[in-house]
PDB file of C-alpha atoms in Angstrom:
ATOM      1  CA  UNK A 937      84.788  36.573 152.029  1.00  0.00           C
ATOM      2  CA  UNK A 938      84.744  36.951 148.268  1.00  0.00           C
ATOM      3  CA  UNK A 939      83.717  34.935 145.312  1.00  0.00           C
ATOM      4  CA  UNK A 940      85.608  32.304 145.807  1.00  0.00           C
ATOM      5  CA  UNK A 941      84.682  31.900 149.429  1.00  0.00           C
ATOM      6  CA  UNK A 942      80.940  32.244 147.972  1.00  0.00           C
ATOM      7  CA  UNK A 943      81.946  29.311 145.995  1.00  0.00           C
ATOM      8  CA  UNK A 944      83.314  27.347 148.973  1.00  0.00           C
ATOM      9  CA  UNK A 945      80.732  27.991 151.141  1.00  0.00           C
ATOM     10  CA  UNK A 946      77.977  26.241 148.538  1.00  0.00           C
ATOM     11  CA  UNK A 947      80.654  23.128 148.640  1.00  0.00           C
ATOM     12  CA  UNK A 948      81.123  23.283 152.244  1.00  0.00           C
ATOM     13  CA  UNK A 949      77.191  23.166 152.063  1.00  0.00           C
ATOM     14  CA  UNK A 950      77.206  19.902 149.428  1.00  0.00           C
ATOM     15  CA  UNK A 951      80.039  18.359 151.751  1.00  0.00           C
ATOM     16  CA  UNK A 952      77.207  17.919 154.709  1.00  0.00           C
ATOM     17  CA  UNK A 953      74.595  16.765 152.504  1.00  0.00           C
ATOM     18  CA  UNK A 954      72.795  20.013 151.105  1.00  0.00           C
ATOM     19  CA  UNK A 955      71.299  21.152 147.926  1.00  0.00           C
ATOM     20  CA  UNK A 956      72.280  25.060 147.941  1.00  0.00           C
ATOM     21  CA  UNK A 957      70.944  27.053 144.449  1.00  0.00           C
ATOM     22  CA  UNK A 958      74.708  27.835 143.523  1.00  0.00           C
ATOM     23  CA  UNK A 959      73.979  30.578 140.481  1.00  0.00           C
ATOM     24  CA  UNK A 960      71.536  33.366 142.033  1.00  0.00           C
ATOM     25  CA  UNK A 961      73.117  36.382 140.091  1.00  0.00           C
ATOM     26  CA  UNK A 962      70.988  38.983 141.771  1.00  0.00           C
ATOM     27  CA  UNK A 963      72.781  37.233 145.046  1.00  0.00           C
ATOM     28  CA  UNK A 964      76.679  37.197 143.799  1.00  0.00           C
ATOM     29  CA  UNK A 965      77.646  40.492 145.925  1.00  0.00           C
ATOM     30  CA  UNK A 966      75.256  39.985 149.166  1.00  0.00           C
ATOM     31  CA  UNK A 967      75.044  37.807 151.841  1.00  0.00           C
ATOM     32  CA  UNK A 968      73.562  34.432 152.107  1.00  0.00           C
ATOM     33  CA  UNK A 969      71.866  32.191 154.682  1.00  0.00           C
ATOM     34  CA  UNK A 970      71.192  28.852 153.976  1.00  0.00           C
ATOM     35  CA  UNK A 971      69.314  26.649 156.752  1.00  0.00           C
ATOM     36  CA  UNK A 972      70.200  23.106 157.038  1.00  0.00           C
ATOM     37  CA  UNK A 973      67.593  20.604 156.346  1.00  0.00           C
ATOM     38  CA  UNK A 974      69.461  17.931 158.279  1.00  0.00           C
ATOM     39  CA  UNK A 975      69.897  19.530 161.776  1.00  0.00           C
ATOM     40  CA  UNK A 976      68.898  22.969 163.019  1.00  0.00           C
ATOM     41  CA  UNK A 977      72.244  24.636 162.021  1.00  0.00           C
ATOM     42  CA  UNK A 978      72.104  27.371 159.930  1.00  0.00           C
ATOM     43  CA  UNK A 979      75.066  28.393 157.693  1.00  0.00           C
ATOM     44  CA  UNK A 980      76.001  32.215 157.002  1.00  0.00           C
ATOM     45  CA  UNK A 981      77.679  33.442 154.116  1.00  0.00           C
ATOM     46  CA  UNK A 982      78.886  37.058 155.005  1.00  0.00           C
ATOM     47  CA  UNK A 983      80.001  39.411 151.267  1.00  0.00           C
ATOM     48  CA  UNK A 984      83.272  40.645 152.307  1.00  0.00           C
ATOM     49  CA  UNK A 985      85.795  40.935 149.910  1.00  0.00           C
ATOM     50  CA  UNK A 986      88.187  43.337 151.344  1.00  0.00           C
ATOM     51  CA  UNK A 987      90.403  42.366 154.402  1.00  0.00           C
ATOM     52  CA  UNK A 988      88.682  45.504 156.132  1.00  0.00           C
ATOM     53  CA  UNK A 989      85.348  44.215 155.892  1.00  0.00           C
ATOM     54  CA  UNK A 990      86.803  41.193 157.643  1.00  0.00           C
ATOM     55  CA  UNK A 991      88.557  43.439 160.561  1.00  0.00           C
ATOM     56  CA  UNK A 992      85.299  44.875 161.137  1.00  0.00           C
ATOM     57  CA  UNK A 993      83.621  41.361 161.104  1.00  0.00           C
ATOM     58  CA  UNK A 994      85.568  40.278 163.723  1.00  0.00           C
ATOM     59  CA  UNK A 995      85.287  43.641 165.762  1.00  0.00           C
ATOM     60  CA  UNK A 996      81.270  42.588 165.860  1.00  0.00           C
ATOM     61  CA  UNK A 997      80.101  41.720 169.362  1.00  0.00           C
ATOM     62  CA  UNK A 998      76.852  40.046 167.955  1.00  0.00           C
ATOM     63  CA  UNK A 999      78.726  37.614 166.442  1.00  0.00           C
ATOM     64  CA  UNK A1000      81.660  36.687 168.503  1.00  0.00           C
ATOM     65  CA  UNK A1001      80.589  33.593 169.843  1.00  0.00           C
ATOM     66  CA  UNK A1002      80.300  32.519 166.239  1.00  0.00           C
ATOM     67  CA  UNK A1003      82.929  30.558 164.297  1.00  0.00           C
ATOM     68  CA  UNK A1004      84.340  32.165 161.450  1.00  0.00           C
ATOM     69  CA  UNK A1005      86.069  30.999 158.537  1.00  0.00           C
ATOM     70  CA  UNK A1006      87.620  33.880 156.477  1.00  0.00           C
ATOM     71  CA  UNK A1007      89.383  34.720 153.513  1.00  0.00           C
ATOM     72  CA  UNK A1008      90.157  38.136 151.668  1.00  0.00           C
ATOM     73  CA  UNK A1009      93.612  39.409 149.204  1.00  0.00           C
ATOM     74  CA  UNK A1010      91.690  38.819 145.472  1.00  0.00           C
ATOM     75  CA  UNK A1011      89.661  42.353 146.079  1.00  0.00           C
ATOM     76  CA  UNK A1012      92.938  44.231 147.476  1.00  0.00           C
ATOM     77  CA  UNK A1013      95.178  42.947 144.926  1.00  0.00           C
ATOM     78  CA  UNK A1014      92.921  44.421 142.407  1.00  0.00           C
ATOM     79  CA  UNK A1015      91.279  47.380 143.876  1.00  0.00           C
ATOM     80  CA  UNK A1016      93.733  48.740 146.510  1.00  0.00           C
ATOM     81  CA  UNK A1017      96.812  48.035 145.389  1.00  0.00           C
ATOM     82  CA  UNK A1018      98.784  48.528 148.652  1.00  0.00           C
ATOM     83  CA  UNK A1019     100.875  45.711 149.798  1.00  0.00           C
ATOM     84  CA  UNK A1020     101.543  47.679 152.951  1.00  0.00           C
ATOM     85  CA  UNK A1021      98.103  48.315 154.028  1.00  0.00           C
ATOM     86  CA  UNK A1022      97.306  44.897 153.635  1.00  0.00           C
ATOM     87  CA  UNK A1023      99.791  43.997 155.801  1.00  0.00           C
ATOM     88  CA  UNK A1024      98.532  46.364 158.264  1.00  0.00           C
ATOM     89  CA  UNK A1025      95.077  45.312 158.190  1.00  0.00           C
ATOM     90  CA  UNK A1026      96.225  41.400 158.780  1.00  0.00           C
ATOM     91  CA  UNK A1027      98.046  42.827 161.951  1.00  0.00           C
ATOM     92  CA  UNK A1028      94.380  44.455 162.870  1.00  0.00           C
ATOM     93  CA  UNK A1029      92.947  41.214 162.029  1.00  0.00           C
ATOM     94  CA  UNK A1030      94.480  39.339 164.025  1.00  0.00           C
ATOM     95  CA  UNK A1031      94.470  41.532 167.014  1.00  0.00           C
ATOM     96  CA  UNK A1032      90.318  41.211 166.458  1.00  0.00           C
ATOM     97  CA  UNK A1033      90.377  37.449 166.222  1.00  0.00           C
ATOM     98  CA  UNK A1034      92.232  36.994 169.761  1.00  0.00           C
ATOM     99  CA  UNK A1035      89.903  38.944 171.615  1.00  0.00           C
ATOM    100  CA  UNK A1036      86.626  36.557 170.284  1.00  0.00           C
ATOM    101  CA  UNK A1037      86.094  33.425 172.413  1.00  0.00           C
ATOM    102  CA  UNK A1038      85.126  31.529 168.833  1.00  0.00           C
ATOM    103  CA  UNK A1039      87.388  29.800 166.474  1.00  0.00           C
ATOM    104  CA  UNK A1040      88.614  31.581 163.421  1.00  0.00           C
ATOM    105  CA  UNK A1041      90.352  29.149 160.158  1.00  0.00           C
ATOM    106  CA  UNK A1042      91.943  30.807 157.119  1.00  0.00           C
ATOM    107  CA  UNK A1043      91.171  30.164 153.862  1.00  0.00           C
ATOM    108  CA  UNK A1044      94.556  30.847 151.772  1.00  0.00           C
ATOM    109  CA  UNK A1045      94.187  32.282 148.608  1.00  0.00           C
ATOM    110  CA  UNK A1046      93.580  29.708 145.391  1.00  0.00           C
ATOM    111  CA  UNK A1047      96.305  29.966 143.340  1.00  0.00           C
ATOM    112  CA  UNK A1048      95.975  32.027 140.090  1.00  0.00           C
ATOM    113  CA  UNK A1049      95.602  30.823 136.177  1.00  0.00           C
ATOM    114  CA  UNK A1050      97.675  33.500 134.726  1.00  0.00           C
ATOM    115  CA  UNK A1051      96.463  32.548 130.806  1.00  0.00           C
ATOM    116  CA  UNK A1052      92.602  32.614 131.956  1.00  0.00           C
ATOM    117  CA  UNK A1053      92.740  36.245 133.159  1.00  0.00           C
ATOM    118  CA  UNK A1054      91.786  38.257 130.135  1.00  0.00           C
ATOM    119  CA  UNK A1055      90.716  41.879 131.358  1.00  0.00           C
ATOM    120  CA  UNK A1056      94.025  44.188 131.099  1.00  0.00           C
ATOM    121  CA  UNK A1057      93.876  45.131 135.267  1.00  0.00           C
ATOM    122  CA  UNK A1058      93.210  41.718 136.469  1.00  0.00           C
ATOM    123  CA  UNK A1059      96.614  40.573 134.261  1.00  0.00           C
ATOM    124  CA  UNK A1060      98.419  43.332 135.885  1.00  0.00           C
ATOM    125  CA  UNK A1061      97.318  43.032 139.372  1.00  0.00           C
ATOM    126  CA  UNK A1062      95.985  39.323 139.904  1.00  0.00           C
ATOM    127  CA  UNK A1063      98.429  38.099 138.199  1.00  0.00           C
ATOM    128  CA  UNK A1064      99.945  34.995 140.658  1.00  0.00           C
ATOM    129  CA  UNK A1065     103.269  36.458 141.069  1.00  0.00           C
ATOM    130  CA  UNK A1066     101.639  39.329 142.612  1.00  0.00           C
ATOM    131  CA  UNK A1067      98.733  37.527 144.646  1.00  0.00           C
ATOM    132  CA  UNK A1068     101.637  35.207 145.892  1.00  0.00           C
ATOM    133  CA  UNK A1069     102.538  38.094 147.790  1.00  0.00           C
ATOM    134  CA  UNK A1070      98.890  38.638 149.748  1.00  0.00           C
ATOM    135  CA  UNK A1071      98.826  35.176 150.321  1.00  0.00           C
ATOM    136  CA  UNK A1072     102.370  34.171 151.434  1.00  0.00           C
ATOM    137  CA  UNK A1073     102.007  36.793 154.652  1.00  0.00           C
ATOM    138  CA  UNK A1074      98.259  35.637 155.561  1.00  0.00           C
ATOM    139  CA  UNK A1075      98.846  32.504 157.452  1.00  0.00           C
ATOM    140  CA  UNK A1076     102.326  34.327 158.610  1.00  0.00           C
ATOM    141  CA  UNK A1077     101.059  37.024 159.935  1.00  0.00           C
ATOM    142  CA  UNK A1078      97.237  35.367 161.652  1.00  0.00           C
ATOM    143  CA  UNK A1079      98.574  32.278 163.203  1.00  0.00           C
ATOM    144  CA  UNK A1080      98.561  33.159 166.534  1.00  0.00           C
ATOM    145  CA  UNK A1081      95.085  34.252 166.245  1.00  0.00           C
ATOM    146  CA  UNK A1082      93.891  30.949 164.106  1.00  0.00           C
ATOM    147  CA  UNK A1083      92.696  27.759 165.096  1.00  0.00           C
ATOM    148  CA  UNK A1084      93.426  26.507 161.877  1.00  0.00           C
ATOM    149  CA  UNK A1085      93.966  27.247 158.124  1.00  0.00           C
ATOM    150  CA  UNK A1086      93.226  25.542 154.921  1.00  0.00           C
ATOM    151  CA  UNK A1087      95.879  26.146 152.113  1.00  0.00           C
ATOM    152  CA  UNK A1088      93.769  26.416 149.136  1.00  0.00           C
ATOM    153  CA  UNK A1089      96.475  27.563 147.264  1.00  0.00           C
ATOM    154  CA  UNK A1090      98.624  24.473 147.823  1.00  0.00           C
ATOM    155  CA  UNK A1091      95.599  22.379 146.896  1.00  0.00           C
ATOM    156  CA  UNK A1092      94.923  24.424 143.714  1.00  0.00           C
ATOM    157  CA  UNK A1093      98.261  25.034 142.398  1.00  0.00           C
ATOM    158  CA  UNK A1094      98.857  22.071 140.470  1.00  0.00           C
ATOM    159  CA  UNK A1095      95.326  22.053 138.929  1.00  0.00           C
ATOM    160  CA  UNK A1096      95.695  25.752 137.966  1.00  0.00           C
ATOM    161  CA  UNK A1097      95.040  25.446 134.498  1.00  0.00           C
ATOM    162  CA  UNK A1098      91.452  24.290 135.292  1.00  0.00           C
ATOM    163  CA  UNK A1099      90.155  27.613 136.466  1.00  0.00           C
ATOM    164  CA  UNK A1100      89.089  28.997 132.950  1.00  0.00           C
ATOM    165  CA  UNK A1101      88.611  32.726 134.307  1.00  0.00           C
ATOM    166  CA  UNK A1102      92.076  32.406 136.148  1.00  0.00           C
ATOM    167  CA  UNK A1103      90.157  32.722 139.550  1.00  0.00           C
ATOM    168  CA  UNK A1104      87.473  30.231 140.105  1.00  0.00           C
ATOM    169  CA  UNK A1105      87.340  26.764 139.856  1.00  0.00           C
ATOM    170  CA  UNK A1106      85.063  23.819 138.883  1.00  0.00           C
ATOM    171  CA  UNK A1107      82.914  22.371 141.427  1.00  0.00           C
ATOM    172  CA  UNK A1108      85.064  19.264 141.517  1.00  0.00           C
ATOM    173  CA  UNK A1109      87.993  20.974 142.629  1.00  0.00           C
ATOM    174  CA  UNK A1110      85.886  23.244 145.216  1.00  0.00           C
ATOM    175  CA  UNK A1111      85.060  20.037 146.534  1.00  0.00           C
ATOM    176  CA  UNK A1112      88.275  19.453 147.538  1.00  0.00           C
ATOM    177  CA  UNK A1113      88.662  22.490 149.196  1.00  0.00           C
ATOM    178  CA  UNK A1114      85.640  22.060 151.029  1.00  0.00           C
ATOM    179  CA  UNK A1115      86.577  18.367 152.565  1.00  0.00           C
ATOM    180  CA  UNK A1116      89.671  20.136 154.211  1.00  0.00           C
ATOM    181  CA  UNK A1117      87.334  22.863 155.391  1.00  0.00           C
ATOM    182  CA  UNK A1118      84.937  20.035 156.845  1.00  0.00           C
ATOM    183  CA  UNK A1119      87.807  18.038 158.458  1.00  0.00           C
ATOM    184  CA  UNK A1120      89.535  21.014 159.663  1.00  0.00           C
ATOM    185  CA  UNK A1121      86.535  22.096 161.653  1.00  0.00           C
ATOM    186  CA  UNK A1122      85.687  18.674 162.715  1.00  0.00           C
ATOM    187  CA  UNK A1123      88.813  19.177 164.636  1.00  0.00           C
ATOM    188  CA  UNK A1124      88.624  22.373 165.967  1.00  0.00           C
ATOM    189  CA  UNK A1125      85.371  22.561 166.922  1.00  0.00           C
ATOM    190  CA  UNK A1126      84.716  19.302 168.719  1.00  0.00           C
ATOM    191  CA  UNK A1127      86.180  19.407 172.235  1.00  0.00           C
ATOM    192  CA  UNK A1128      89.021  17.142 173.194  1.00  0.00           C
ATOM    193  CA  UNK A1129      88.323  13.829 174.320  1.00  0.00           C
ATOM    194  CA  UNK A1130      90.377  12.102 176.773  1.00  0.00           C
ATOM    195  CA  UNK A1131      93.015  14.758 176.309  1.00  0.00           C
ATOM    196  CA  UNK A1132      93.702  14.596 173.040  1.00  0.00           C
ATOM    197  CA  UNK A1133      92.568  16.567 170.160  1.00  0.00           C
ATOM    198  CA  UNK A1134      91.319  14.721 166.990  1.00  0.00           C
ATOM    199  CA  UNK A1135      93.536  14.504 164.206  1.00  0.00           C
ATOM    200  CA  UNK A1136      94.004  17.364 161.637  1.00  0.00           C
ATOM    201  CA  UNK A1137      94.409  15.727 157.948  1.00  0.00           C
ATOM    202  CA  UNK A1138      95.679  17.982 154.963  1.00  0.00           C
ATOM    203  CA  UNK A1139      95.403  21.167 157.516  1.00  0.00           C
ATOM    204  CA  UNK A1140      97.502  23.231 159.403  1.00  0.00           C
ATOM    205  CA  UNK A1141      96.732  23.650 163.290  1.00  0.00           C
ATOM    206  CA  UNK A1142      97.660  26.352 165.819  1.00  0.00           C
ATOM    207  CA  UNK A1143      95.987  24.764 168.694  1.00  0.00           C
ATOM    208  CA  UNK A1144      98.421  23.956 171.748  1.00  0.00           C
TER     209      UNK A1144
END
């Protein structure tokens, strides 16, 4: 993912207990591993900004038995520019994510603070009229490749004002976010007991 799935994934790490270094500058555009001092898990933080780099994640044998939780639009609204091809690559996306035996869950797209964006492009093109667009097709056009998704944007929307640079958002609010994550794979990933799945709170579920 991008930033803001950087950000997440440091929450998602606080939510089971963990004491990630959040502000590594030299680390903002790379991937991060951080390994879990209270189990053997290890969590993986993959840089991937554009929805490409996420087609080609999920086109990686190596890690198809892994779980993935994915997010991507912010990068393409600004850089690319192409509504269409985003489109597109959501189609290849989700053609990718049905052929791994692993869970996926979307991450929506936070919802954008029009008055904190102050370089001229990122008025113009992440502005949330236009990022509405990326994420209103996401979930639309991946559920029947999802387990799950989160809708960040729903949860963010009526704090909007509280993400200064019109992106990201305090830790408080992250935390949110990352509670719905938790929950959400708490569901997915723990097999059914006594068929019936556990209950999904604040989440959307494709499983049958």
């Amino acid at each position: 993912g991008d930033s803001t799935m950087r950000n997440l994934f440091f929450s998602f790490a606080e939510f089971l207990g963990e004491a990630p270094i959040r502000n590594n500058t030299a680390m903002r555009h790379s991937d991060q591993i951080l390994e879990r001092r209270r189990c053997k898990g290890t969590l993986h933080f993959l840089w991937r900004p554009y929805i490409s780099d996420l087609v080609a994640t999920a086109e990686n044998a190596t890690i198809a038995g892994a779980p993935l939780v994915l997010t991507a639009g912010l990068w393409d609204a600004l850089h690319v520019r192409n509504l269409s091809a985003y489109s597109e690559r959501l189609q290849q996306l989700r053609r990718a994510l049905a052929s791994r035996p692993a869970a996926a869950v979307w991450v929506t797209t936070t919802a954008m603070n029009d008055d904190g964006l102050k370089l001229p492009t990122k008025r113009e093109h992440m502005a949330e009229a236009k990022v509405a667009a990326y994420r209103n097709m996401q979930v639309d056009l991946l559920h029947p490749s999802l387990a799950a998704s989160v809708e960040a944007g729903t949860i963010t929307a009526p704090v909007r004002n509280k993400a200064a640079d019109g992106i990201h958002y305090p830790e408080k609010v992250e935390a949110v976010i990352a509670e719905a994550l938790g929950r959400t794979l708490a569901a997915v990933l723990v097999p059914k007991t006594a068929g019936k799945g556990r209950e999904l709170l604040g989440v959307t579920s494709f499983a049958g």
